Short mmCIF file of C-alpha atoms in Angstrom, two decimals:
data_model
loop_
_atom_site.label_atom_id
_atom_site.label_comp_id
_atom_site.label_asym_id
_atom_site.label_seq_id
_atom_site.Cartn_x
_atom_site.Cartn_y
_atom_site.Cartn_z
CA MET A 1 82.51 32.84 -119.27
CA ILE A 2 81.98 32.20 -123.03
CA ASP A 3 80.93 28.73 -124.18
CA ALA A 4 80.97 28.30 -127.97
CA ASN A 5 78.12 25.82 -127.70
CA SER A 6 75.87 28.00 -125.50
CA GLN A 7 73.95 31.23 -126.00
CA PHE A 8 74.46 32.05 -122.32
CA PHE A 9 77.86 33.40 -121.22
CA ALA A 10 79.69 35.87 -118.93
CA ILE A 11 82.28 38.48 -119.97
CA LEU A 12 84.28 41.33 -118.48
CA THR A 13 83.11 44.76 -119.56
CA ASN A 14 85.50 47.32 -121.01
CA VAL A 15 85.67 48.91 -117.55
CA GLY A 16 86.31 45.50 -115.99
CA MET A 17 89.09 44.65 -118.47
CA ALA A 18 90.75 48.03 -117.85
CA LYS A 19 90.63 47.55 -114.10
CA GLN A 20 91.97 44.00 -114.45
CA ALA A 21 94.88 45.27 -116.56
CA ASN A 22 95.58 48.10 -114.13
CA ALA A 23 95.56 45.67 -111.18
CA ASP A 24 97.95 43.33 -112.99
CA ALA A 25 100.33 46.13 -114.01
CA LEU A 26 100.45 48.04 -110.73
CA GLY A 27 99.74 45.21 -108.31
CA ILE A 28 96.77 47.11 -106.85
CA PRO A 29 94.14 44.84 -105.25
CA TRP A 30 90.83 44.79 -107.09
CA LEU A 31 87.76 44.23 -104.90
CA ILE A 32 84.54 42.90 -106.41
CA THR A 33 81.72 43.44 -103.89
CA GLN A 34 78.17 43.19 -105.30
CA MET A 35 75.98 41.29 -107.72
CA GLY A 36 72.95 42.66 -109.52
CA VAL A 37 70.19 40.70 -111.25
CA GLY A 38 67.60 41.93 -113.74
CA ASP A 39 64.85 40.78 -116.06
CA ALA A 40 66.28 42.55 -119.17
CA ASN A 41 62.75 43.71 -119.92
CA PRO A 42 62.48 47.45 -119.32
CA SER A 43 59.44 47.72 -121.63
CA GLY A 44 57.45 45.01 -119.83
CA LEU A 45 57.05 42.79 -122.89
CA ALA A 46 55.12 39.54 -122.53
CA ASP A 47 57.88 37.53 -124.24
CA PRO A 48 61.11 39.58 -124.22
CA PRO A 49 64.17 38.36 -126.14
CA ASN A 50 67.14 36.98 -124.26
CA PRO A 51 69.76 39.69 -123.66
CA VAL A 52 73.25 39.42 -125.16
CA PRO A 53 76.08 40.64 -122.87
CA SER A 54 78.16 43.49 -124.31
CA VAL A 55 81.63 44.70 -123.28
CA SER A 56 80.37 48.28 -123.58
CA GLN A 57 77.66 47.85 -120.94
CA THR A 58 77.82 50.10 -117.89
CA LYS A 59 74.56 48.85 -116.36
CA LEU A 60 72.05 46.04 -116.70
CA LEU A 61 69.07 46.50 -119.00
CA ASN A 62 66.54 46.36 -116.17
CA GLU A 63 68.12 45.61 -112.80
CA TRP A 64 65.72 44.85 -109.93
CA ARG A 65 68.08 43.70 -107.18
CA ARG A 66 71.66 44.51 -106.16
CA LYS A 67 73.15 43.08 -102.96
CA PRO A 68 76.60 42.16 -101.56
CA LEU A 69 78.13 38.85 -102.64
CA ASN A 70 77.80 35.80 -100.43
CA GLN A 71 80.84 34.06 -101.91
CA LEU A 72 83.75 34.96 -104.22
CA LYS A 73 86.34 32.28 -104.92
CA ILE A 74 88.69 30.79 -107.49
CA ASP A 75 87.42 27.74 -109.37
CA PRO A 76 89.38 24.78 -107.92
CA VAL A 77 89.38 23.13 -111.37
CA ASN A 78 90.38 26.17 -113.45
CA PRO A 79 92.45 28.87 -111.60
CA ALA A 80 91.69 31.41 -114.38
CA VAL A 81 87.98 31.36 -113.47
CA ILE A 82 86.42 33.41 -110.67
CA ILE A 83 83.17 32.14 -109.17
CA ALA A 84 80.82 34.78 -107.73
CA GLU A 85 77.72 33.74 -105.84
CA GLN A 86 74.70 35.47 -104.33
CA ILE A 87 71.76 34.02 -102.40
CA ILE A 88 68.30 35.55 -102.88
CA PRO A 89 66.07 34.77 -99.85
CA ALA A 90 62.51 33.46 -100.14
CA ASP A 91 60.90 36.80 -99.22
CA GLU A 92 62.40 38.62 -102.25
CA GLY A 93 61.45 38.18 -105.90
CA GLY A 94 58.29 37.97 -107.88
CA LYS A 95 60.39 38.79 -110.97
CA TRP A 96 62.34 37.09 -113.81
CA ILE A 97 66.11 36.69 -113.87
CA ARG A 98 67.65 36.96 -117.36
CA GLU A 99 70.79 39.05 -116.72
CA ILE A 100 73.52 39.18 -114.06
CA GLY A 101 76.12 41.85 -113.32
CA LEU A 102 79.11 42.19 -111.00
CA TYR A 103 80.13 45.49 -109.43
CA ASP A 104 83.41 46.45 -107.78
CA ALA A 105 83.97 48.62 -104.71
CA ASP A 106 83.77 51.75 -106.92
CA GLY A 107 80.25 50.78 -108.02
CA ASP A 108 81.34 50.08 -111.64
CA LEU A 109 79.83 47.23 -113.67
CA VAL A 110 82.91 45.04 -114.34
CA ALA A 111 81.31 41.79 -115.57
CA VAL A 112 78.00 40.94 -117.20
CA ALA A 113 76.25 37.68 -118.08
CA ASN A 114 72.98 36.39 -119.43
CA CYS A 115 71.23 33.25 -118.26
CA ALA A 116 68.33 31.00 -119.08
CA PRO A 117 65.16 32.83 -117.96
CA SER A 118 64.28 31.88 -114.38
CA PHE A 119 61.31 33.19 -112.42
CA LYS A 120 62.10 33.94 -108.75
CA PRO A 121 58.80 33.64 -106.84
CA LEU A 122 57.94 35.33 -103.57
CA LEU A 123 57.18 33.36 -100.45
CA SER A 124 53.74 35.01 -100.38
CA GLN A 125 53.01 33.61 -103.86
CA GLY A 126 52.85 30.09 -102.45
CA SER A 127 56.07 28.70 -103.91
CA GLY A 128 58.76 30.90 -102.43
CA ARG A 129 62.29 29.53 -102.41
CA THR A 130 65.80 30.58 -101.61
CA GLN A 131 67.68 30.88 -104.91
CA ILE A 132 71.43 30.84 -105.59
CA VAL A 133 72.66 32.96 -108.50
CA ARG A 134 76.20 32.08 -109.62
CA MET A 135 78.45 33.65 -112.27
CA ASN A 136 81.72 32.12 -113.56
CA PHE A 137 83.96 34.50 -115.51
CA ILE A 138 87.48 34.26 -116.91
CA VAL A 139 90.21 36.72 -115.90
CA THR A 140 93.80 37.03 -117.09
CA SER A 141 95.07 36.66 -113.54
CA THR A 142 93.45 36.04 -110.18
CA GLY A 143 96.48 37.19 -108.24
CA ASN A 144 95.31 40.79 -107.78
CA ILE A 145 91.59 40.11 -107.33
CA GLN A 146 90.84 40.45 -103.62
CA LEU A 147 88.61 37.54 -102.62
CA LYS A 148 87.11 39.30 -99.59
CA ILE A 149 83.50 39.01 -98.37
CA ASP A 150 81.93 40.96 -95.48
CA PRO A 151 80.94 38.24 -92.94
CA ALA A 152 78.26 40.51 -91.47
CA ILE A 153 76.09 40.27 -94.60
CA VAL A 154 76.80 36.75 -95.80
CA LEU A 155 73.79 34.45 -96.16
CA ALA A 156 75.22 30.95 -96.36
CA SER A 157 73.60 28.27 -98.47
CA ARG A 158 72.57 25.02 -96.79
CA ALA A 159 75.14 23.11 -98.81
CA TYR A 160 77.88 25.47 -97.65
CA VAL A 161 76.85 25.09 -94.02
CA ASP A 162 76.62 21.32 -94.27
CA ALA A 163 80.08 21.17 -95.83
CA ALA A 164 81.51 23.44 -93.13
CA ILE A 165 80.01 21.31 -90.38
CA LEU A 166 81.36 18.12 -91.91
CA GLU A 167 84.78 19.75 -92.10
CA VAL A 168 84.80 20.89 -88.46
CA LEU A 169 83.07 18.01 -86.68
CA PRO A 170 85.77 15.35 -87.09
CA LYS A 171 88.25 17.75 -85.53
CA ASN A 172 86.20 18.35 -82.39
CA LYS A 173 87.55 15.68 -80.10
CA VAL A 174 86.40 17.20 -76.79
CA PRO A 175 83.79 14.79 -75.27
CA GLY A 176 80.74 15.54 -73.12
CA GLU A 177 77.98 18.19 -73.00
CA TYR A 178 78.79 21.69 -71.80
CA THR A 179 76.91 24.91 -71.11
CA ARG A 180 80.00 26.89 -72.13
CA VAL A 181 82.69 25.93 -74.68
CA LYS A 182 85.86 27.52 -75.96
CA VAL A 183 86.68 27.48 -79.68
CA ASN A 184 89.85 28.41 -81.51
CA ASP A 185 90.25 30.75 -84.46
CA ARG A 186 89.19 27.95 -86.82
CA GLY A 187 85.91 27.35 -84.99
CA ILE A 188 87.05 24.10 -83.39
CA VAL A 189 85.92 23.33 -79.82
CA VAL A 190 89.01 22.95 -77.64
CA SER A 191 87.48 22.89 -74.13
CA GLY A 192 84.27 23.15 -72.19
CA ASP A 193 82.83 23.50 -68.71
CA ASN A 194 79.56 23.75 -66.81
CA PRO A 195 79.50 26.89 -64.60
CA GLU A 196 76.81 26.93 -61.93
CA THR A 197 76.79 30.64 -61.06
CA LEU A 198 76.50 33.88 -63.00
CA ALA A 199 79.89 34.96 -61.71
CA ALA A 200 81.45 31.77 -63.05
CA MET A 201 79.87 32.58 -66.43
CA GLY A 202 81.59 35.96 -66.33
CA ILE A 203 78.32 37.89 -65.88
CA LYS A 204 78.96 40.80 -63.52
CA ASP A 205 76.03 43.15 -64.23
CA SER A 206 73.43 41.24 -62.21
CA TYR A 207 71.95 40.98 -58.72
CA THR A 208 72.99 38.21 -56.35
CA LYS A 209 70.46 35.87 -54.77
CA VAL A 210 70.78 37.70 -51.43
CA GLU A 211 70.23 41.08 -53.11
CA ILE A 212 67.13 39.85 -54.96
CA GLU A 213 65.67 38.35 -51.79
CA ALA A 214 66.24 41.66 -49.98
CA MET A 215 64.52 43.61 -52.77
CA ILE A 216 61.56 41.23 -52.80
CA ALA A 217 61.25 41.66 -49.04
CA GLN A 218 61.07 45.43 -49.50
CA ALA A 219 58.59 45.27 -52.38
CA SER A 220 54.85 45.51 -51.72
CA ALA A 221 52.05 43.93 -53.71
CA LEU A 222 49.34 45.86 -51.84
CA PRO A 223 47.17 48.09 -54.04
CA VAL A 224 46.91 51.82 -53.48
CA GLY A 225 44.25 52.48 -50.85
CA ALA A 226 44.92 49.35 -48.75
CA THR A 227 44.81 50.08 -44.99
CA VAL A 228 47.52 48.51 -42.82
CA ALA A 229 48.32 48.77 -39.09
CA PHE A 230 51.93 49.23 -37.94
CA PRO A 231 52.81 48.57 -34.26
CA LEU A 232 55.65 51.14 -34.17
CA ASP A 233 55.87 54.90 -34.44
CA LYS A 234 57.06 54.48 -38.06
CA VAL A 235 55.37 54.70 -41.44
CA ALA A 236 56.64 52.23 -44.01
CA PRO A 237 57.74 53.49 -47.47
CA GLY A 238 54.78 53.90 -49.77
CA PHE A 239 52.30 54.57 -46.93
CA LEU A 240 50.77 57.60 -45.20
CA GLU A 241 49.28 57.76 -41.69
CA LEU A 242 45.51 58.08 -41.62
CA ASP A 243 45.57 61.29 -39.59
CA GLY A 244 42.91 63.36 -41.36
CA SER A 245 45.53 65.64 -42.94
CA VAL A 246 45.25 67.39 -46.31
CA LYS A 247 47.44 66.13 -49.18
CA SER A 248 48.25 67.33 -52.69
CA ILE A 249 46.60 65.55 -55.62
CA ALA A 250 49.70 66.20 -57.72
CA VAL A 251 51.99 64.53 -55.17
CA TYR A 252 49.73 61.49 -54.60
CA PRO A 253 47.70 61.13 -57.82
CA ASP A 254 46.99 57.40 -57.37
CA LEU A 255 45.69 57.77 -53.83
CA ALA A 256 43.70 60.87 -54.79
CA ALA A 257 42.06 58.91 -57.61
CA PHE A 258 41.17 56.11 -55.17
CA LEU A 259 39.79 58.23 -52.29
CA GLY A 260 38.38 61.07 -54.37
CA MET A 261 36.85 63.76 -52.15
CA ALA A 262 35.00 61.32 -49.84
CA PHE A 263 36.64 62.68 -46.65
CA ASN A 264 36.84 66.38 -47.55
CA LYS A 265 35.33 68.76 -45.00
CA GLY A 266 35.71 71.96 -46.96
CA GLY A 267 38.63 74.35 -46.95
CA GLU A 268 41.11 71.83 -48.36
CA GLY A 269 41.94 74.19 -51.22
CA ALA A 270 42.12 73.55 -54.94
CA GLY A 271 44.20 70.55 -55.97
CA ASN A 272 44.04 68.89 -52.52
CA PHE A 273 42.20 66.04 -50.82
CA ARG A 274 41.81 64.89 -47.21
CA LEU A 275 42.80 61.58 -45.63
CA PRO A 276 40.47 59.73 -43.23
CA GLU A 277 41.10 60.20 -39.50
CA SER A 278 41.94 56.96 -37.65
CA ARG A 279 43.86 58.15 -34.59
CA GLY A 280 42.29 56.77 -31.37
CA GLU A 281 39.62 54.91 -33.37
CA PHE A 282 38.66 51.24 -33.68
CA LEU A 283 37.99 50.07 -37.23
CA ARG A 284 34.78 48.18 -37.87
CA GLY A 285 33.82 46.16 -40.91
CA TRP A 286 31.17 47.89 -43.01
CA ASP A 287 27.75 46.24 -42.55
CA HIS A 288 27.15 46.28 -46.35
CA GLY A 289 23.63 44.90 -46.10
CA ARG A 290 24.15 42.31 -43.34
CA GLY A 291 21.85 44.10 -40.89
CA VAL A 292 24.12 44.00 -37.81
CA ASP A 293 25.15 47.66 -38.06
CA ALA A 294 22.45 48.84 -40.45
CA GLY A 295 22.23 52.37 -41.84
CA ARG A 296 25.97 53.05 -41.88
CA ALA A 297 27.72 54.66 -44.86
CA ILE A 298 31.16 53.38 -45.81
CA GLY A 299 33.84 55.54 -44.18
CA SER A 300 31.45 57.12 -41.68
CA SER A 301 32.37 57.52 -37.99
CA GLN A 302 30.34 56.37 -34.99
CA LEU A 303 30.44 57.46 -31.33
CA ASP A 304 31.00 54.93 -28.55
CA ALA A 305 28.01 53.41 -26.74
CA LEU A 306 27.19 50.88 -23.99
CA GLN A 307 24.63 48.16 -24.46
CA ASN A 308 21.79 48.96 -22.07
CA ILE A 309 21.64 47.13 -18.71
CA THR A 310 18.20 46.84 -17.08
CA GLY A 311 16.86 45.38 -13.80
CA GLN A 312 13.71 45.14 -11.73
CA TYR A 313 12.77 45.16 -8.04
CA ALA A 314 9.34 44.13 -6.76
CA ALA A 315 7.87 43.98 -3.17
CA ASN A 316 4.81 42.19 -1.91
CA ASN A 317 2.87 43.18 1.22
CA GLY A 318 5.14 46.10 1.85
CA VAL A 319 8.93 46.23 1.69
CA GLN A 320 10.44 42.77 1.98
CA LEU A 321 14.07 43.52 0.96
CA ALA A 322 16.70 42.09 3.22
CA ALA A 323 19.90 44.02 3.88
CA THR A 324 22.10 41.11 2.95
CA GLY A 325 21.86 37.76 1.25
CA THR A 326 18.96 38.46 -1.14
CA VAL A 327 20.38 41.09 -3.59
CA LEU A 328 23.13 40.10 -6.10
CA GLY A 329 25.24 41.56 -8.90
CA ALA A 330 25.38 45.28 -9.45
CA PHE A 331 22.40 45.95 -7.17
CA THR A 332 22.59 46.69 -3.47
CA ALA A 333 19.87 47.45 -0.94
CA THR A 334 19.91 48.86 2.61
CA ALA A 335 17.22 49.71 5.17
CA SER A 336 17.23 53.13 6.81
CA GLY A 337 15.14 54.49 9.69
CA GLY A 338 13.55 51.22 10.65
CA THR A 339 14.05 47.62 11.36
CA GLN A 340 14.50 45.00 8.67
CA LEU A 341 11.30 42.99 8.93
CA PRO A 342 10.48 39.43 8.01
CA ASN A 343 8.51 38.60 4.90
CA GLY A 344 4.93 39.81 4.93
CA THR A 345 5.52 42.55 7.52
CA ALA A 346 5.45 46.22 6.49
CA SER A 347 8.45 48.40 7.20
CA SER A 348 8.19 51.87 8.55
CA GLY A 349 11.62 52.91 7.21
CA VAL A 350 13.06 53.78 3.73
CA ILE A 351 14.73 51.23 1.42
CA ASN A 352 17.67 52.64 -0.76
CA MET A 353 18.74 50.71 -3.89
CA SER A 354 21.93 51.56 -5.93
CA PHE A 355 23.76 50.27 -9.08
CA ASP A 356 27.60 50.10 -9.41
CA ALA A 357 29.16 48.15 -12.40
CA SER A 358 32.65 48.40 -10.84
CA ARG A 359 31.51 45.81 -8.30
CA VAL A 360 31.71 43.16 -11.06
CA ALA A 361 33.70 44.65 -14.03
CA ARG A 362 36.68 46.89 -14.96
CA THR A 363 35.41 50.41 -15.49
CA ALA A 364 36.79 53.58 -17.16
CA ASP A 365 35.64 56.85 -18.75
CA GLU A 366 34.97 55.11 -22.09
CA THR A 367 33.66 51.84 -23.42
CA ARG A 368 36.45 49.86 -25.12
CA GLY A 369 37.73 46.40 -25.76
CA ARG A 370 41.13 45.01 -24.92
CA ASN A 371 43.48 46.44 -27.58
CA LEU A 372 46.95 47.27 -28.90
CA ALA A 373 47.90 50.82 -29.93
CA VAL A 374 48.95 50.92 -33.62
CA ILE A 375 49.38 53.45 -36.42
CA TRP A 376 46.76 52.95 -39.10
CA CYS A 377 48.26 53.73 -42.51
CA ILE A 378 47.07 53.71 -46.10
CA LYS A 379 49.03 52.62 -49.19
CA ALA A 380 49.66 55.90 -51.00
CA TRP A 381 51.75 55.05 -54.06
CA ASN A 382 53.13 52.06 -55.93
CA ALA A 383 56.80 52.43 -55.13
CA PRO A 384 59.49 50.44 -56.95
CA ILE A 385 61.62 47.87 -55.16
CA ASN A 386 63.96 50.62 -53.96
CA GLN A 387 61.04 52.61 -52.59
CA GLY A 388 62.92 53.28 -49.35
CA ASN A 389 65.11 55.73 -51.27
CA ILE A 390 62.23 57.90 -52.50
CA ASP A 391 62.39 61.43 -51.12
CA VAL A 392 58.73 62.39 -50.68
CA ALA A 393 59.64 65.94 -49.65
CA ALA A 394 61.53 66.39 -52.92
CA LEU A 395 58.56 65.03 -54.88
CA ALA A 396 56.24 67.44 -53.14
CA ALA A 397 58.41 70.40 -54.12
CA LEU A 398 58.48 69.30 -57.77
CA ALA A 399 54.70 68.91 -57.80
CA THR A 400 54.06 72.61 -57.13
CA GLN A 401 53.46 75.16 -59.88
CA ALA A 402 56.48 75.72 -62.11
CA THR A 403 57.73 79.26 -62.73
CA GLU A 404 60.53 80.83 -64.74
CA VAL A 405 62.97 80.23 -61.87
CA LYS A 406 61.55 77.12 -60.17
CA LEU A 407 61.07 73.53 -61.30
CA GLY A 408 57.59 72.12 -60.90
CA THR A 409 54.54 71.00 -62.83
CA ALA A 410 52.08 72.79 -65.05
CA LYS A 411 49.02 71.85 -67.07
CA VAL A 412 48.62 72.05 -70.83
CA ALA A 413 46.51 75.00 -71.88
CA THR A 414 43.33 74.55 -73.91
CA GLN A 415 43.04 76.14 -77.34
CA THR A 416 40.69 78.76 -75.86
CA GLU A 417 43.27 79.62 -73.20
CA VAL A 418 46.03 79.83 -75.81
CA ASP A 419 43.95 82.16 -77.97
CA ALA A 420 43.09 84.33 -74.94
CA GLY A 421 46.78 84.60 -73.99
CA VAL A 422 46.18 85.60 -70.35
CA ASP A 423 47.09 82.47 -68.32
CA ASP A 424 50.82 82.35 -67.49
CA THR A 425 50.70 79.03 -65.58
CA LYS A 426 50.03 76.57 -68.40
CA PHE A 427 52.09 75.24 -71.27
CA VAL A 428 51.32 75.55 -74.99
CA THR A 429 51.81 72.59 -77.34
CA ALA A 430 53.15 72.94 -80.87
CA LYS A 431 49.78 71.92 -82.34
CA LYS A 432 47.87 74.59 -80.43
CA LEU A 433 50.57 77.18 -81.17
CA LEU A 434 50.09 76.65 -84.91
CA ALA A 435 46.31 76.33 -84.82
CA GLY A 436 44.71 78.39 -87.57
CA PHE A 437 47.95 79.18 -89.39
CA GLY A 438 47.82 78.98 -93.17
CA MET A 439 49.95 80.06 -96.10
CA THR A 440 50.13 79.84 -99.88
CA VAL A 441 53.07 81.59 -101.53
CA GLY A 442 52.87 82.51 -105.20
CA GLN A 443 51.70 85.19 -107.59
CA ASN A 444 48.34 84.83 -105.89
CA GLY A 445 48.58 83.84 -102.24
CA PHE A 446 47.93 84.56 -98.60
CA ILE A 447 49.41 84.37 -95.10
CA ARG A 448 47.05 83.72 -92.18
CA LEU A 449 48.46 84.15 -88.67
CA PRO A 450 47.53 81.58 -85.98
CA ARG A 451 44.46 82.15 -83.84
CA TRP A 452 46.45 83.26 -80.80
CA LEU A 453 47.65 86.19 -82.96
CA GLY A 454 44.08 87.01 -83.91
CA GLY A 455 44.06 85.10 -87.21
CA PHE A 456 45.02 88.29 -89.08
CA THR A 457 45.28 87.50 -92.81
CA ILE A 458 46.96 89.23 -95.74
CA GLN A 459 46.05 88.19 -99.31
CA TRP A 460 47.49 89.36 -102.61
CA GLY A 461 47.24 88.63 -106.30
CA LEU A 462 47.39 89.65 -109.94
CA THR A 463 44.42 89.66 -112.32
CA THR A 464 43.39 91.30 -115.58
CA VAL A 465 41.18 94.41 -115.94
CA GLY A 466 38.19 93.57 -118.06
CA SER A 467 36.79 95.64 -120.93
CA ASN A 468 34.40 97.32 -118.53
CA GLY A 469 37.30 98.63 -116.49
CA ASP A 470 36.59 96.40 -113.48
CA CYS A 471 39.22 94.32 -111.64
CA VAL A 472 37.38 91.10 -110.72
CA ILE A 473 39.19 89.39 -107.83
CA THR A 474 38.81 85.90 -106.41
CA LEU A 475 40.43 85.63 -103.00
CA PRO A 476 42.84 82.68 -102.58
CA THR A 477 41.18 81.87 -99.23
CA ASN A 478 38.00 82.91 -97.44
CA TYR A 479 38.00 85.20 -94.43
CA ASN A 480 36.46 83.70 -91.28
CA VAL A 481 35.36 86.82 -89.42
CA GLN A 482 35.71 90.11 -91.32
CA HIS A 483 37.14 91.51 -94.57
CA PHE A 484 38.72 94.82 -93.53
CA GLN A 485 40.07 96.41 -96.75
CA ILE A 486 41.14 95.69 -100.31
CA LEU A 487 43.32 97.93 -102.52
CA SER A 488 44.45 97.56 -106.11
CA ILE A 489 46.52 99.31 -108.81
CA ALA A 490 45.98 98.95 -112.57
CA GLY A 491 49.08 98.50 -114.74
CA SER A 492 48.53 101.64 -116.87
CA ILE A 493 47.30 103.98 -114.15
CA THR A 494 49.31 106.03 -111.69
CA GLY A 495 47.87 106.04 -108.21
CA MET A 496 45.48 103.71 -106.41
CA ALA A 497 41.93 102.82 -107.22
CA VAL A 498 39.15 103.61 -104.81
CA ALA A 499 39.30 101.59 -101.52
CA TYR A 500 36.17 99.87 -100.29
CA THR A 501 34.87 98.62 -96.93
CA GLY A 502 32.09 96.20 -96.04
CA LEU A 503 33.42 93.65 -98.51
CA SER A 504 32.41 89.99 -98.76
CA LEU A 505 34.63 87.20 -97.42
CA SER A 506 35.04 85.44 -100.77
CA GLY A 507 35.70 88.12 -103.47
CA ALA A 508 35.40 91.70 -104.65
CA VAL A 509 34.81 93.82 -107.78
CA ILE A 510 36.72 97.13 -107.92
CA PRO A 511 35.98 99.68 -110.71
CA HIS A 512 39.09 101.34 -112.18
CA TYR A 513 39.61 104.57 -114.03
CA VAL A 514 40.78 103.88 -117.64
CA PRO A 515 42.28 106.82 -119.65
CA SER A 516 40.04 106.54 -122.74
CA THR A 517 36.97 104.76 -123.99
CA ALA A 518 39.04 102.90 -126.56
CA ALA A 519 41.47 101.71 -123.90
CA LYS A 520 38.57 100.66 -121.70
CA ALA A 521 36.96 98.75 -124.50
CA GLY A 522 40.22 96.94 -125.27
CA GLY A 523 40.86 95.85 -121.69
CA GLY A 524 43.92 93.69 -120.99
CA TYR A 525 45.44 95.76 -118.19
CA ASN A 526 46.97 93.99 -115.24
CA CYS A 527 45.52 94.68 -111.82
CA VAL A 528 47.71 94.13 -108.72
CA TRP A 529 45.76 93.94 -105.46
CA ILE A 530 46.23 93.39 -101.73
CA SER A 531 43.58 92.57 -99.12
CA PHE A 532 43.36 92.50 -95.30
CA GLY A 533 41.02 90.67 -92.94
CA LYS A 534 40.73 87.83 -90.43
#
């Protein structure tokens, strides 16, 4: 927009005027989509002159930002003026704004303007701000300019939002506070409610309260290795019976890490570990320094035993034991072959004494306490809340060695194993597969195969034969192990030069036959060579 009293103005470019005329003549909508800003200082001058917009411009002098428009509208005061607006957020800038350009959907610069120099700081510079850049330009007709903005990219100014709120609020006559409201196509609230369930909110992809409670009931917070007794002939999901059996480390890695090889007896085989044996056993708390059951190692077993029972019988002046009435408890006494005598009188017979605990206690073939038969189990894996659906047998099958025809598991091979190339049970990673590979392609270059292919290397190049007739070669790369052979051909000689062995890893000198002394003295022949090694 040109102001006769101002040095700052906006104009349509030649391209813009042509598109405006075409839109007016054919009635084709013309869509202006983006705004660019620049500092008009491509040379980085300390005090650049203000730019002067030109109708012949096809680009800004030094554009540093181009983004979609935030607003494009007709001036309510002057219908021949189009107002274009862009908002630059606080985290962009650190540059001057001296020139503005508008671009249409074809990417053509259709309008250009200059402006009073304005520095747009960055937020990180301590004075960041959101800045609005606006251009007003005159057109012959606004009828065919499509005033369309993509709502997905619009950044509204605070003033615009405040105005929109003030416009909508008086129309919202629905009272109360709601967790859910319904608005019409103009953004006006027309109804509201307060649903109390997810279903009432229209949320279908969720668990019900009953389902969540059931899942929590099935979940276990016990760590791997915890020992639990079950009073039925069932093992709960996530547990294994402590039956002394051998298990695969691959199938139960967490439990294997917890138990280690503490209960192995030998013969478990590679990749396996053994569970403790608890069948028919009482569990006893480890003494752990208390001194009640001293000398025990954690996890060790102990045979049953009976606390010793002792007694004593004494006689004065001969046998004085009565047959009845004077012996109690587990002891009994009888007289045989004589007469039971009063105290102080010797007996001529034999006194028999016996011990029988069944006279006073329940007896059996073992020493035991009163008990309940249970299955002792150990937490074997941290199952998810649907752990009851885990098929352990299927997991065990997948944990075995994979082959060409069977799913399973396999380890990653080491670099040494990859280079050896003899183990067919381990995988090779891309890094190890390419280890040692090298290549430079050019007039002088090399190709070095990876280590698993032996590191075989081919090198080649072109050099000049010196005046002494020698072809002095510098290898593009060093050999690591051995330089096998190097061959070369001089440009003026038919046939190969002499081949040499026992060469160094970093270079070679090959004498060449030159036809005459004069030619040898002149030098300048090209020498093409090829070398092999690893």
